[in-house]
XYZ file of C-alpha atoms in Angstrom:
245
model
C -0.278 0.212 -0.462
C 2.548 2.853 1.007
C 4.042 2.065 -2.870
C 1.411 3.336 -4.414
C 1.661 6.229 -1.466
C 5.106 6.448 -2.394
C 4.788 6.817 -5.872
C 2.047 9.793 -5.793
C 5.767 11.872 -4.568
C 8.511 10.332 -6.575
C 7.511 12.578 -9.999
C 6.575 15.692 -7.928
C 10.242 14.716 -5.727
C 11.865 14.242 -8.930
C 10.877 17.254 -11.195
C 11.694 19.382 -7.338
C 15.496 17.397 -7.585
C 15.279 18.988 -11.099
C 18.592 16.492 -11.750
C 20.192 15.662 -15.799
C 19.818 12.085 -16.545
C 22.714 9.837 -17.046
C 24.448 10.028 -13.406
C 24.826 7.396 -10.968
C 22.636 6.892 -7.995
C 21.685 5.537 -5.401
C 18.225 4.901 -3.958
C 18.790 3.827 -0.259
C 16.166 1.903 1.789
C 14.691 0.766 -1.745
C 12.486 -1.653 -0.030
C 10.194 -3.093 -3.037
C 11.432 -0.876 -5.573
C 8.471 0.869 -5.663
C 10.715 4.822 -6.589
C 13.418 2.830 -7.733
C 11.240 1.992 -11.025
C 10.471 6.004 -11.324
C 13.582 7.056 -10.812
C 15.186 4.841 -13.048
C 12.010 6.019 -15.437
C 12.621 9.786 -15.379
C 16.234 9.722 -14.743
C 17.534 7.515 -17.306
C 20.593 6.918 -14.976
C 24.779 5.641 -15.839
C 24.506 3.659 -12.986
C 21.184 2.859 -10.342
C 22.100 0.747 -7.030
C 19.607 -0.130 -4.639
C 19.966 -1.076 -1.057
C 17.925 -2.299 1.291
C 17.989 -4.411 5.305
C 15.031 -6.703 3.334
C 16.041 -9.995 1.129
C 12.057 -10.241 0.643
C 11.509 -6.192 -0.378
C 14.823 -7.187 -2.912
C 13.634 -10.260 -4.689
C 10.683 -8.350 -5.492
C 12.315 -5.283 -6.545
C 14.539 -7.040 -8.422
C 11.256 -8.537 -10.582
C 10.682 -5.352 -11.382
C 10.479 -4.733 -15.396
C 11.702 -1.422 -15.104
C 15.007 -2.460 -13.288
C 16.220 -4.479 -15.785
C 19.994 -2.953 -15.153
C 20.020 -2.125 -11.301
C 21.653 -3.671 -8.886
C 20.759 -4.858 -5.482
C 22.588 -4.546 -1.940
C 21.305 -5.855 1.507
C 22.683 -3.475 3.476
C 21.963 -0.777 6.471
C 21.838 2.906 5.831
C 23.478 3.427 8.888
C 26.587 1.069 7.288
C 26.093 1.270 3.528
C 27.804 -1.740 1.418
C 28.933 0.937 -1.189
C 32.651 2.694 -1.731
C 33.539 5.716 -0.502
C 32.475 8.923 -3.776
C 30.945 6.168 -5.972
C 27.611 7.604 -6.821
C 26.363 11.142 -8.090
C 22.920 11.300 -6.661
C 21.659 9.697 -3.500
C 17.957 9.394 -2.184
C 16.128 7.906 0.436
C 11.965 7.786 0.044
C 10.260 7.718 3.305
C 13.235 5.760 5.116
C 14.466 8.871 7.174
C 12.681 8.771 10.231
C 12.883 4.718 10.333
C 16.770 4.665 11.590
C 17.047 4.948 14.999
C 20.357 7.150 14.503
C 19.178 9.668 11.424
C 22.229 12.084 11.766
C 24.423 8.506 10.879
C 22.808 7.968 7.763
C 23.085 10.932 6.403
C 26.593 10.640 7.172
C 26.625 7.725 5.550
C 25.043 9.058 2.494
C 27.724 12.268 2.328
C 30.565 9.534 2.377
C 29.201 7.546 -0.713
C 28.452 10.585 -3.040
C 30.795 12.396 -4.850
C 32.116 16.153 -4.410
C 29.114 18.264 -5.882
C 26.898 15.615 -5.409
C 23.261 15.639 -4.172
C 21.947 13.922 -1.273
C 17.936 14.070 -0.482
C 14.729 12.405 0.745
C 11.406 12.839 1.349
C 9.072 11.744 4.517
C 5.696 11.494 5.704
C 5.614 15.187 7.940
C 4.894 12.492 11.024
C 5.012 15.577 13.381
C 2.525 16.994 11.729
C -0.007 14.664 11.384
C 1.084 14.331 7.091
C 1.056 10.235 7.374
C -1.174 8.657 4.585
C -3.287 6.817 7.123
C -3.406 9.358 10.230
C -7.057 9.059 10.383
C -6.398 5.186 11.123
C -3.758 6.026 13.505
C -5.832 8.296 15.699
C -8.188 5.965 15.978
C -6.198 2.611 16.583
C -4.690 4.678 19.602
C -8.378 6.492 20.947
C -9.659 2.346 21.367
C -6.479 1.654 23.377
C -3.486 0.137 21.041
C -0.822 0.825 21.646
C 1.329 1.503 18.436
C 4.652 3.117 19.111
C 5.567 5.225 15.937
C 8.885 5.386 14.272
C 12.131 5.430 15.740
C 12.648 9.266 14.738
C 10.116 10.949 14.070
C 10.978 14.359 15.134
C 13.094 14.408 11.971
C 9.952 14.952 10.257
C 9.515 18.390 10.021
C 11.153 20.949 7.337
C 12.930 22.425 10.274
C 14.250 19.441 11.554
C 15.660 18.059 8.138
C 16.763 21.095 7.263
C 18.693 21.492 10.428
C 20.339 17.759 9.833
C 21.124 18.349 6.243
C 23.116 21.976 7.333
C 24.689 20.189 10.457
C 26.002 17.531 7.930
C 28.233 20.387 5.915
C 25.917 20.236 3.369
C 25.351 23.629 0.863
C 21.936 25.069 -0.820
C 20.018 22.829 1.384
C 16.388 23.170 0.574
C 13.311 21.496 1.944
C 9.718 22.073 0.163
C 6.196 20.073 0.735
C 4.379 17.761 -1.159
C 0.571 17.710 -0.864
C -0.856 14.389 -2.399
C -4.234 12.439 -1.799
C -6.030 8.401 -2.928
C -9.692 8.028 -3.578
C -10.933 5.108 -1.902
C -14.527 3.818 -2.526
C -15.657 2.733 1.066
C -14.098 2.433 4.500
C -13.017 -1.069 3.807
C -10.793 -0.730 0.960
C -9.151 1.639 3.510
C -8.756 -1.063 5.981
C -7.768 -3.618 3.599
C -4.877 -0.642 2.161
C -3.662 -0.808 5.769
C -2.958 -3.947 5.492
C 0.198 -3.101 3.235
C 1.507 -1.301 6.652
C 3.652 -3.507 8.875
C 2.827 -2.024 12.016
C -1.034 -1.670 11.561
C -0.827 -5.492 9.828
C 0.563 -7.163 13.177
C -2.026 -4.915 15.479
C -4.618 -6.115 13.039
C -3.917 -9.538 13.228
C -3.498 -9.529 17.266
C -6.990 -8.933 17.585
C -9.971 -10.722 18.718
C -12.840 -10.425 16.441
C -14.865 -8.053 18.075
C -12.219 -6.064 19.306
C -11.649 -5.717 15.242
C -15.300 -5.094 14.365
C -14.627 -1.728 17.156
C -11.838 -1.121 15.475
C -13.581 -0.577 11.986
C -16.305 1.234 13.343
C -14.092 4.246 14.482
C -11.791 3.855 11.916
C -15.202 4.744 10.127
C -16.301 7.506 12.212
C -12.365 8.664 11.835
C -13.327 9.492 8.563
C -16.469 10.303 8.707
C -17.550 7.959 6.419
C -20.782 7.915 4.124
C -22.604 5.145 3.095
C -22.029 5.148 -0.788
C -19.774 8.157 -1.080
C -15.709 7.822 -1.467
C -13.585 8.786 0.585
C -10.314 11.087 -0.131
C -7.220 10.775 2.185
C -4.464 13.163 1.999
C -0.985 13.114 3.289
C 1.543 15.569 3.550
C 5.252 14.889 3.148
C 8.681 16.612 3.945
C 10.848 16.757 1.263
C 14.951 17.993 1.499
C 17.963 18.358 -0.743
C 22.050 19.577 -0.747
C 24.955 19.215 -2.685
C 27.862 17.916 -0.520
C 30.573 21.004 -1.243
């Protein structure tokens, strides 16, 4: 599910980066390759590397038809399996707030990017309520279920992202916000889509049937759903970019 949301940000994000074709790219925390595939189509890179800690996600990414020339590595964003100064541009799509130490992850990107190269990221503005499934999170917490946020939620605001990039020694630092939306036919479709989020999926599976039904009813109330009318969920992403001097 998050791949569909991420793809809605990918094009405006790449427009904003305004980088030429033919560069060597790294997609750090590439997951199942959803953003990587858009990057390949849009940027026509000279080379493209995807790094992710999940072998299952990488296996899915390898099967994407738009990525025949990409190289894939299992690895940690805080200890990238790449040599120094080996790419022209490095991006993290919906990754930074999951890192226990975002500053360390950013230092790794600085290490592998060549001087003059671009380092950029986008992430849901979790601190500002920009998560696509915010209504479900609110319902979950209102129903008394503990669901801890990602470890580095604080980094998701434009101000925090800008500060992190500047403290890493990057120059020309800029931020932007992208608002996207997605239409759903019903709350049931929203509920099914939420299964794509691992934390929510695990929570739903742990609930007794009556507790799950109660939570679904609260979600319907939270969304203000009306019978027979489509629902539109909105999300907001923070983007940040800078250059290695």
